[in-house]
Every structure is written in C-alpha cells, then in structure tokens.
C-alpha cells in the first residue's frame, strides 16, 4: 500500500506523545496529535484517521467517555494506552468499544504489532471474501467454521457446544482481547450470571484438549483480570 496510514494520538503527556510520534513516523505512519479530549475528538471527526491511540487519563474528560463519544459515529480502531494497574479501566475501555489496549511502559515492537493487528482487522471489516474467513489457522490448529471441524496437527479434537462457541468466538476475534463479560454474553446470553467461574471451567477444558501444555498456552492467552486473547489467524 502506497497510501500512508494516519494515526491520531490523544495523550496529554508531551514527552510520551513525542516519543510515540517519532516512533510512528519512523515506521512511515502519518501522525497527528492532541493533548486533550476536546481537541482529540474534533481531530478524529475532521481528520478521519485510520487509527486512534488514546490515553485514558486526560485533563478534560475521562478517556472512557471519549471512546463512547467516538463510537457514536465511528468504528475507527481505538487502542487505549493505560497504566499497569488499571485493570478495571482496561475492561471498561474494551466494553466501551476500544479495540485493544497497551500497557505503559511498552516497547516499540509491541506497539507496532498492536497497531498492525488493529489496522488489519479494520480493513477486513471493509469486506473480505467469505471463503477467506471460513478458516482459522495458527501453529497447527485449524478451525473449519463451515464444517465445524477443529484439528490440531491434523488430528480431530472434539469440543462440547459451549466450548466450540467460546473457541470460535475467540478465533474470529483473534489478536484482540475479549473481556470475560463480552465472552459470557456471547455464549450464555445477556442475562447470564457475570460470575466467570463457569467460563473458567470451560476454558480449562478447552486448553486441556487444545494446548500441548495448559500451563504454557500457545493458542489462548489469559490477560489477567481482563479476558482472553487468541493468537492471530495466520490466514489473514
Ligand atoms: Ca495522561
């Protein structure tokens, strides 16, 4: 692609802002930035960026409200920048419609990987032939959605209906963190008990069937206090 993608950075700490902007420009992204929520939202509307990096702690407005505001009119990917200890905020941000989060301090490769994943996912939503989405493949794991068949290294693995639902939902959202509540609502419906004990039991069974070593998973990762992230689909 020759067209440079534009990233809008909404972050009030100027040194962090400069660091990220320099990093992104070195990777050939176009960067615009705002140091508060009001400017950020107005740039998001006027500039039509391809992705937004959003700090949650802004001087004029709660970052969660910024996400709600932008989500009223746009599905631009939003990656939240948050501090290490803010588990609750990360969950709120994801549930409000953020696509991902990155925890400070983070390295350039991690930031770039998150940005590439979010941009790729958003370009997919623009329309991909159904056949390309009919299959999930990663490290020897293949999910054939059409045939409802899951294989690991060529061997068929059997899952209960609930396990299949959990697994395919994570696979269809691979690379993205899915919060416990989102997953529970998807599998058991909006009135389900938000206690995640049953989810944990099912996840333990899924891992036992899927992973070579459940203690060191290679397909489904736990984001402690937040949810699960499935490894990227190699097909996309
Ligand atoms: Ca801040």
PDB file of C-alpha atoms and ligand atoms in Angstrom:
ATOM      1  CA  UNK A   1       0.000   0.000   0.000  1.00  0.00           C
ATOM      2  CA  UNK A   2       1.421   3.369  -1.002  1.00  0.00           C
ATOM      3  CA  UNK A   3      -1.035   5.463   0.901  1.00  0.00           C
ATOM      4  CA  UNK A   4       0.381   6.309   4.312  1.00  0.00           C
ATOM      5  CA  UNK A   5      -1.930   5.473   7.141  1.00  0.00           C
ATOM      6  CA  UNK A   6      -2.714   8.178   9.623  1.00  0.00           C
ATOM      7  CA  UNK A   7      -2.682   7.696  13.354  1.00  0.00           C
ATOM      8  CA  UNK A   8      -4.225  10.155  15.770  1.00  0.00           C
ATOM      9  CA  UNK A   9      -2.548  10.239  19.151  1.00  0.00           C
ATOM     10  CA  UNK A  10      -4.539  11.655  22.070  1.00  0.00           C
ATOM     11  CA  UNK A  11      -2.179  11.934  25.033  1.00  0.00           C
ATOM     12  CA  UNK A  12      -1.557  14.810  27.444  1.00  0.00           C
ATOM     13  CA  UNK A  13       1.984  13.886  28.490  1.00  0.00           C
ATOM     14  CA  UNK A  14       4.074  15.663  25.896  1.00  0.00           C
ATOM     15  CA  UNK A  15       7.219  13.556  26.225  1.00  0.00           C
ATOM     16  CA  UNK A  16       5.274  10.324  25.735  1.00  0.00           C
ATOM     17  CA  UNK A  17       3.477  11.961  22.836  1.00  0.00           C
ATOM     18  CA  UNK A  18       6.749  12.964  21.186  1.00  0.00           C
ATOM     19  CA  UNK A  19       8.263   9.545  21.732  1.00  0.00           C
ATOM     20  CA  UNK A  20       5.317   7.736  20.153  1.00  0.00           C
ATOM     21  CA  UNK A  21       5.026  10.238  17.302  1.00  0.00           C
ATOM     22  CA  UNK A  22       8.720   9.859  16.451  1.00  0.00           C
ATOM     23  CA  UNK A  23       8.430   6.076  16.581  1.00  0.00           C
ATOM     24  CA  UNK A  24       5.369   6.014  14.344  1.00  0.00           C
ATOM     25  CA  UNK A  25       6.844   8.418  11.805  1.00  0.00           C
ATOM     26  CA  UNK A  26       9.958   6.267  11.602  1.00  0.00           C
ATOM     27  CA  UNK A  27       7.608   3.419  10.609  1.00  0.00           C
ATOM     28  CA  UNK A  28       6.158   5.638   7.886  1.00  0.00           C
ATOM     29  CA  UNK A  29       2.834   6.408   9.534  1.00  0.00           C
ATOM     30  CA  UNK A  30       1.366   9.885   9.342  1.00  0.00           C
ATOM     31  CA  UNK A  31       0.796  11.212  12.850  1.00  0.00           C
ATOM     32  CA  UNK A  32      -1.461  13.903  14.240  1.00  0.00           C
ATOM     33  CA  UNK A  33      -1.869  14.583  17.928  1.00  0.00           C
ATOM     34  CA  UNK A  34      -4.000  16.234  20.556  1.00  0.00           C
ATOM     35  CA  UNK A  35      -3.133  16.892  24.204  1.00  0.00           C
ATOM     36  CA  UNK A  36      -6.714  16.811  25.467  1.00  0.00           C
ATOM     37  CA  UNK A  37     -10.010  15.059  24.785  1.00  0.00           C
ATOM     38  CA  UNK A  38     -11.791  18.004  23.151  1.00  0.00           C
ATOM     39  CA  UNK A  39      -9.088  18.520  20.526  1.00  0.00           C
ATOM     40  CA  UNK A  40      -8.759  14.782  20.075  1.00  0.00           C
ATOM     41  CA  UNK A  41     -12.436  14.280  19.319  1.00  0.00           C
ATOM     42  CA  UNK A  42     -12.500  17.205  16.944  1.00  0.00           C
ATOM     43  CA  UNK A  43      -9.406  15.890  15.088  1.00  0.00           C
ATOM     44  CA  UNK A  44     -10.954  12.426  14.973  1.00  0.00           C
ATOM     45  CA  UNK A  45     -14.006  13.897  13.276  1.00  0.00           C
ATOM     46  CA  UNK A  46     -12.233  16.294  10.909  1.00  0.00           C
ATOM     47  CA  UNK A  47      -9.129  14.286  10.052  1.00  0.00           C
ATOM     48  CA  UNK A  48     -10.586  10.791   9.554  1.00  0.00           C
ATOM     49  CA  UNK A  49      -7.527   8.979  10.933  1.00  0.00           C
ATOM     50  CA  UNK A  50      -7.101   5.247  10.289  1.00  0.00           C
ATOM     51  CA  UNK A  51      -6.477   4.544  13.964  1.00  0.00           C
ATOM     52  CA  UNK A  52      -6.567   6.335  17.327  1.00  0.00           C
ATOM     53  CA  UNK A  53      -4.133   5.847  20.189  1.00  0.00           C
ATOM     54  CA  UNK A  54      -5.879   7.104  23.293  1.00  0.00           C
ATOM     55  CA  UNK A  55      -4.501   7.791  26.749  1.00  0.00           C
ATOM     56  CA  UNK A  56      -7.225   7.208  29.345  1.00  0.00           C
ATOM     57  CA  UNK A  57      -6.019   9.848  31.798  1.00  0.00           C
ATOM     58  CA  UNK A  58      -6.769  13.111  30.039  1.00  0.00           C
ATOM     59  CA  UNK A  59      -7.119  16.504  31.735  1.00  0.00           C
ATOM     60  CA  UNK A  60     -10.560  17.491  30.443  1.00  0.00           C
ATOM     61  CA  UNK A  61     -12.527  14.258  30.131  1.00  0.00           C
ATOM     62  CA  UNK A  62     -12.448  10.610  31.124  1.00  0.00           C
ATOM     63  CA  UNK A  63     -10.934   8.546  28.311  1.00  0.00           C
ATOM     64  CA  UNK A  64     -13.833   6.055  28.590  1.00  0.00           C
ATOM     65  CA  UNK A  65     -16.251   8.874  27.696  1.00  0.00           C
ATOM     66  CA  UNK A  66     -14.061   9.761  24.715  1.00  0.00           C
ATOM     67  CA  UNK A  67     -14.479   6.178  23.458  1.00  0.00           C
ATOM     68  CA  UNK A  68     -18.269   6.307  23.938  1.00  0.00           C
ATOM     69  CA  UNK A  69     -18.363   9.623  22.107  1.00  0.00           C
ATOM     70  CA  UNK A  70     -16.322   8.435  19.120  1.00  0.00           C
ATOM     71  CA  UNK A  71     -18.206   5.132  18.936  1.00  0.00           C
ATOM     72  CA  UNK A  72     -21.455   7.050  18.429  1.00  0.00           C
ATOM     73  CA  UNK A  73     -20.381   7.891  14.924  1.00  0.00           C
ATOM     74  CA  UNK A  74     -17.303   5.891  14.009  1.00  0.00           C
ATOM     75  CA  UNK A  75     -15.745   2.445  14.103  1.00  0.00           C
ATOM     76  CA  UNK A  76     -12.152   3.742  13.739  1.00  0.00           C
ATOM     77  CA  UNK A  77      -9.909   1.315  15.631  1.00  0.00           C
ATOM     78  CA  UNK A  78      -9.023   2.679  19.070  1.00  0.00           C
ATOM     79  CA  UNK A  79      -6.065   1.397  21.065  1.00  0.00           C
ATOM     80  CA  UNK A  80      -6.014   2.566  24.643  1.00  0.00           C
ATOM     81  CA  UNK A  81      -2.778   3.461  26.412  1.00  0.00           C
ATOM     82  CA  UNK A  82      -3.061   2.706  30.096  1.00  0.00           C
ATOM     83  CA  UNK A  83      -1.055   2.299  33.245  1.00  0.00           C
ATOM     84  CA  UNK A  84      -0.112  -1.117  34.553  1.00  0.00           C
ATOM     85  CA  UNK A  85      -2.519  -1.183  37.479  1.00  0.00           C
ATOM     86  CA  UNK A  86      -5.699  -0.063  35.754  1.00  0.00           C
ATOM     87  CA  UNK A  87      -7.333  -3.467  35.082  1.00  0.00           C
ATOM     88  CA  UNK A  88     -10.833  -2.151  35.693  1.00  0.00           C
ATOM     89  CA  UNK A  89     -10.291   0.732  33.279  1.00  0.00           C
ATOM     90  CA  UNK A  90      -8.995  -1.581  30.588  1.00  0.00           C
ATOM     91  CA  UNK A  91     -12.123  -3.723  30.855  1.00  0.00           C
ATOM     92  CA  UNK A  92     -14.340  -0.622  30.751  1.00  0.00           C
ATOM     93  CA  UNK A  93     -12.447   0.668  27.727  1.00  0.00           C
ATOM     94  CA  UNK A  94     -12.840  -2.613  25.829  1.00  0.00           C
ATOM     95  CA  UNK A  95     -16.510  -2.836  26.745  1.00  0.00           C
ATOM     96  CA  UNK A  96     -16.996   0.770  25.626  1.00  0.00           C
ATOM     97  CA  UNK A  97     -15.707  -0.194  22.183  1.00  0.00           C
ATOM     98  CA  UNK A  98     -11.928   0.135  22.280  1.00  0.00           C
ATOM     99  CA  UNK A  99     -10.228  -2.475  20.092  1.00  0.00           C
ATOM    100  CA  UNK A 100      -7.211  -3.107  22.254  1.00  0.00           C
ATOM    101  CA  UNK A 101      -5.007  -1.643  24.944  1.00  0.00           C
ATOM    102  CA  UNK A 102      -1.311  -1.348  25.523  1.00  0.00           C
ATOM    103  CA  UNK A 103       0.196  -1.019  28.972  1.00  0.00           C
ATOM    104  CA  UNK A 104       2.845   1.566  29.867  1.00  0.00           C
ATOM    105  CA  UNK A 105       5.774   1.185  29.644  1.00  0.00           C
ATOM    106  CA  UNK A 106       5.730  -0.594  26.298  1.00  0.00           C
ATOM    107  CA  UNK A 107       8.334  -1.260  23.653  1.00  0.00           C
ATOM    108  CA  UNK A 108       8.206  -0.210  20.019  1.00  0.00           C
ATOM    109  CA  UNK A 109       7.758  -3.761  18.614  1.00  0.00           C
ATOM    110  CA  UNK A 110       4.741  -4.355  20.877  1.00  0.00           C
ATOM    111  CA  UNK A 111       3.143  -1.046  19.915  1.00  0.00           C
ATOM    112  CA  UNK A 112       3.723  -1.705  16.213  1.00  0.00           C
ATOM    113  CA  UNK A 113       2.284  -5.217  16.443  1.00  0.00           C
ATOM    114  CA  UNK A 114      -0.883  -3.931  18.146  1.00  0.00           C
ATOM    115  CA  UNK A 115      -1.295  -1.203  15.544  1.00  0.00           C
ATOM    116  CA  UNK A 116      -0.828  -3.605  12.620  1.00  0.00           C
ATOM    117  CA  UNK A 117      -3.360  -6.053  14.094  1.00  0.00           C
ATOM    118  CA  UNK A 118      -5.961  -3.322  14.674  1.00  0.00           C
ATOM    119  CA  UNK A 119      -5.477  -1.818  11.204  1.00  0.00           C
ATOM    120  CA  UNK A 120      -5.675  -5.214   9.543  1.00  0.00           C
ATOM    121  CA  UNK A 121      -8.853  -6.099  11.423  1.00  0.00           C
ATOM    122  CA  UNK A 122     -10.467  -2.828  10.459  1.00  0.00           C
ATOM    123  CA  UNK A 123      -9.584  -3.266   6.778  1.00  0.00           C
ATOM    124  CA  UNK A 124     -11.135  -6.753   6.952  1.00  0.00           C
ATOM    125  CA  UNK A 125     -14.389  -5.319   8.209  1.00  0.00           C
ATOM    126  CA  UNK A 126     -14.446  -3.364   4.985  1.00  0.00           C
ATOM    127  CA  UNK A 127     -15.218  -6.601   3.210  1.00  0.00           C
ATOM    128  CA  UNK A 128     -13.339  -9.818   2.671  1.00  0.00           C
ATOM    129  CA  UNK A 129     -14.484 -12.732   0.560  1.00  0.00           C
ATOM    130  CA  UNK A 130     -16.364 -15.127   2.826  1.00  0.00           C
ATOM    131  CA  UNK A 131     -14.097 -18.009   1.842  1.00  0.00           C
ATOM    132  CA  UNK A 132     -11.108 -16.288   3.411  1.00  0.00           C
ATOM    133  CA  UNK A 133     -12.902 -16.024   6.711  1.00  0.00           C
ATOM    134  CA  UNK A 134     -14.076 -19.615   6.734  1.00  0.00           C
ATOM    135  CA  UNK A 135     -10.960 -20.904   8.322  1.00  0.00           C
ATOM    136  CA  UNK A 136      -8.733 -20.113  11.252  1.00  0.00           C
ATOM    137  CA  UNK A 137      -5.164 -21.383  11.204  1.00  0.00           C
ATOM    138  CA  UNK A 138      -2.363 -20.904  13.718  1.00  0.00           C
ATOM    139  CA  UNK A 139       0.551 -23.127  14.730  1.00  0.00           C
ATOM    140  CA  UNK A 140      -1.010 -26.402  13.601  1.00  0.00           C
ATOM    141  CA  UNK A 141      -4.500 -25.534  14.857  1.00  0.00           C
ATOM    142  CA  UNK A 142      -7.173 -25.376  12.143  1.00  0.00           C
ATOM    143  CA  UNK A 143     -10.793 -24.394  12.685  1.00  0.00           C
ATOM    144  CA  UNK A 144     -13.051 -25.052   9.723  1.00  0.00           C
ATOM    145  CA  UNK A 145     -16.108 -22.953  10.570  1.00  0.00           C
ATOM    146  CA  UNK A 146     -18.195 -24.314   7.688  1.00  0.00           C
ATOM    147  CA  UNK A 147     -17.679 -27.955   8.597  1.00  0.00           C
ATOM    148  CA  UNK A 148     -17.463 -27.390  12.366  1.00  0.00           C
ATOM    149  CA  UNK A 149     -14.224 -29.351  12.465  1.00  0.00           C
ATOM    150  CA  UNK A 150     -11.238 -28.485  14.630  1.00  0.00           C
ATOM    151  CA  UNK A 151      -7.886 -30.181  14.172  1.00  0.00           C
ATOM    152  CA  UNK A 152      -4.547 -29.889  15.938  1.00  0.00           C
ATOM    153  CA  UNK A 153      -1.589 -31.111  13.905  1.00  0.00           C
ATOM    154  CA  UNK A 154      -4.059 -32.929  11.651  1.00  0.00           C
ATOM    155  CA  UNK A 155      -5.904 -34.751  14.466  1.00  0.00           C
ATOM    156  CA  UNK A 156      -9.588 -34.008  15.030  1.00  0.00           C
ATOM    157  CA  UNK A 157     -10.338 -32.661  18.513  1.00  0.00           C
ATOM    158  CA  UNK A 158     -13.892 -32.835  19.872  1.00  0.00           C
ATOM    159  CA  UNK A 159     -15.439 -29.977  21.797  1.00  0.00           C
ATOM    160  CA  UNK A 160     -18.796 -29.528  23.524  1.00  0.00           C
ATOM    161  CA  UNK A 161     -21.137 -26.977  22.007  1.00  0.00           C
ATOM    162  CA  UNK A 162     -20.288 -24.393  24.654  1.00  0.00           C
ATOM    163  CA  UNK A 163     -16.547 -24.970  24.225  1.00  0.00           C
ATOM    164  CA  UNK A 164     -16.920 -24.666  20.442  1.00  0.00           C
ATOM    165  CA  UNK A 165     -18.797 -21.393  20.843  1.00  0.00           C
ATOM    166  CA  UNK A 166     -16.110 -19.950  23.141  1.00  0.00           C
ATOM    167  CA  UNK A 167     -13.278 -21.104  20.915  1.00  0.00           C
ATOM    168  CA  UNK A 168     -14.757 -19.873  17.628  1.00  0.00           C
ATOM    169  CA  UNK A 169     -15.693 -16.507  19.109  1.00  0.00           C
ATOM    170  CA  UNK A 170     -12.096 -16.001  20.276  1.00  0.00           C
ATOM    171  CA  UNK A 171     -10.783 -17.251  16.922  1.00  0.00           C
ATOM    172  CA  UNK A 172     -12.986 -14.886  14.918  1.00  0.00           C
ATOM    173  CA  UNK A 173     -11.622 -12.073  17.080  1.00  0.00           C
ATOM    174  CA  UNK A 174      -8.068 -13.370  17.094  1.00  0.00           C
ATOM    175  CA  UNK A 175      -5.365 -10.944  18.109  1.00  0.00           C
ATOM    176  CA  UNK A 176      -7.890  -8.944  20.105  1.00  0.00           C
ATOM    177  CA  UNK A 177      -8.579  -9.076  23.837  1.00  0.00           C
ATOM    178  CA  UNK A 178     -12.103 -10.253  24.591  1.00  0.00           C
ATOM    179  CA  UNK A 179     -13.317  -9.368  28.074  1.00  0.00           C
ATOM    180  CA  UNK A 180     -14.887 -12.022  30.314  1.00  0.00           C
ATOM    181  CA  UNK A 181     -18.247 -10.223  30.176  1.00  0.00           C
ATOM    182  CA  UNK A 182     -18.265  -9.985  26.392  1.00  0.00           C
ATOM    183  CA  UNK A 183     -17.492 -13.672  26.096  1.00  0.00           C
ATOM    184  CA  UNK A 184     -20.095 -14.693  28.692  1.00  0.00           C
ATOM    185  CA  UNK A 185     -22.753 -12.583  26.981  1.00  0.00           C
ATOM    186  CA  UNK A 186     -21.893 -14.091  23.603  1.00  0.00           C
ATOM    187  CA  UNK A 187     -22.024 -17.673  24.823  1.00  0.00           C
ATOM    188  CA  UNK A 188     -24.740 -17.654  27.505  1.00  0.00           C
ATOM    189  CA  UNK A 189     -26.749 -14.568  26.530  1.00  0.00           C
ATOM    190  CA  UNK A 190     -27.283 -11.111  28.057  1.00  0.00           C
ATOM    191  CA  UNK A 191     -28.957 -12.397  31.228  1.00  0.00           C
ATOM    192  CA  UNK A 192     -26.166 -14.760  32.158  1.00  0.00           C
ATOM    193  CA  UNK A 193     -24.564 -14.549  35.559  1.00  0.00           C
ATOM    194  CA  UNK A 194     -21.453 -12.441  35.119  1.00  0.00           C
ATOM    195  CA  UNK A 195     -19.593 -14.661  37.589  1.00  0.00           C
ATOM    196  CA  UNK A 196     -16.889 -16.118  35.365  1.00  0.00           C
ATOM    197  CA  UNK A 197     -16.419 -19.424  37.194  1.00  0.00           C
ATOM    198  CA  UNK A 198     -18.239 -21.476  34.528  1.00  0.00           C
ATOM    199  CA  UNK A 199     -16.252 -19.733  31.844  1.00  0.00           C
ATOM    200  CA  UNK A 200     -13.013 -20.621  33.634  1.00  0.00           C
ATOM    201  CA  UNK A 201     -14.057 -24.265  33.908  1.00  0.00           C
ATOM    202  CA  UNK A 202     -14.838 -24.388  30.193  1.00  0.00           C
ATOM    203  CA  UNK A 203     -11.591 -22.643  29.351  1.00  0.00           C
ATOM    204  CA  UNK A 204      -9.646 -25.196  31.397  1.00  0.00           C
ATOM    205  CA  UNK A 205     -11.303 -27.981  29.376  1.00  0.00           C
ATOM    206  CA  UNK A 206     -10.616 -26.224  26.074  1.00  0.00           C
ATOM    207  CA  UNK A 207      -6.971 -25.793  26.970  1.00  0.00           C
ATOM    208  CA  UNK A 208      -6.626 -29.389  28.096  1.00  0.00           C
ATOM    209  CA  UNK A 209      -7.869 -30.545  24.671  1.00  0.00           C
ATOM    210  CA  UNK A 210      -6.069 -27.913  22.635  1.00  0.00           C
ATOM    211  CA  UNK A 211      -2.793 -26.979  24.206  1.00  0.00           C
ATOM    212  CA  UNK A 212       0.281 -29.163  24.344  1.00  0.00           C
ATOM    213  CA  UNK A 213       0.898 -27.746  27.806  1.00  0.00           C
ATOM    214  CA  UNK A 214      -2.026 -25.972  29.536  1.00  0.00           C
ATOM    215  CA  UNK A 215       0.360 -24.227  31.909  1.00  0.00           C
ATOM    216  CA  UNK A 216       2.172 -22.622  28.978  1.00  0.00           C
ATOM    217  CA  UNK A 217      -0.574 -21.999  26.408  1.00  0.00           C
ATOM    218  CA  UNK A 218       0.345 -21.171  22.824  1.00  0.00           C
ATOM    219  CA  UNK A 219      -3.141 -20.550  21.396  1.00  0.00           C
ATOM    220  CA  UNK A 220      -5.222 -18.783  24.015  1.00  0.00           C
ATOM    221  CA  UNK A 221      -3.607 -16.320  26.401  1.00  0.00           C
ATOM    222  CA  UNK A 222      -5.072 -15.044  29.654  1.00  0.00           C
ATOM    223  CA  UNK A 223      -4.995 -11.298  30.196  1.00  0.00           C
ATOM    224  CA  UNK A 224      -5.256 -11.398  33.970  1.00  0.00           C
ATOM    225  CA  UNK A 225      -8.314  -9.597  35.338  1.00  0.00           C
ATOM    226  CA  UNK A 226      -9.488  -8.714  31.824  1.00  0.00           C
ATOM    227  CA  UNK A 227     -10.152 -11.625  29.493  1.00  0.00           C
ATOM    228  CA  UNK A 228      -8.598 -13.794  26.813  1.00  0.00           C
ATOM    229  CA  UNK A 229      -6.662 -13.173  23.626  1.00  0.00           C
ATOM    230  CA  UNK A 230      -6.316 -15.802  20.930  1.00  0.00           C
ATOM    231  CA  UNK A 231      -3.218 -15.934  18.763  1.00  0.00           C
ATOM    232  CA  UNK A 232      -3.553 -14.243  15.344  1.00  0.00           C
ATOM    233  CA  UNK A 233      -5.080 -16.095  12.432  1.00  0.00           C
ATOM    234  CA  UNK A 234      -2.239 -16.866  10.012  1.00  0.00           C
ATOM    235  CA  UNK A 235      -4.746 -16.903   7.151  1.00  0.00           C
ATOM    236  CA  UNK A 236      -5.420 -13.190   7.256  1.00  0.00           C
TER     237      UNK A 236
HETATM  238 CA1  LIG B   1      -2.313  11.135  30.861  1.00  0.00          CA
END
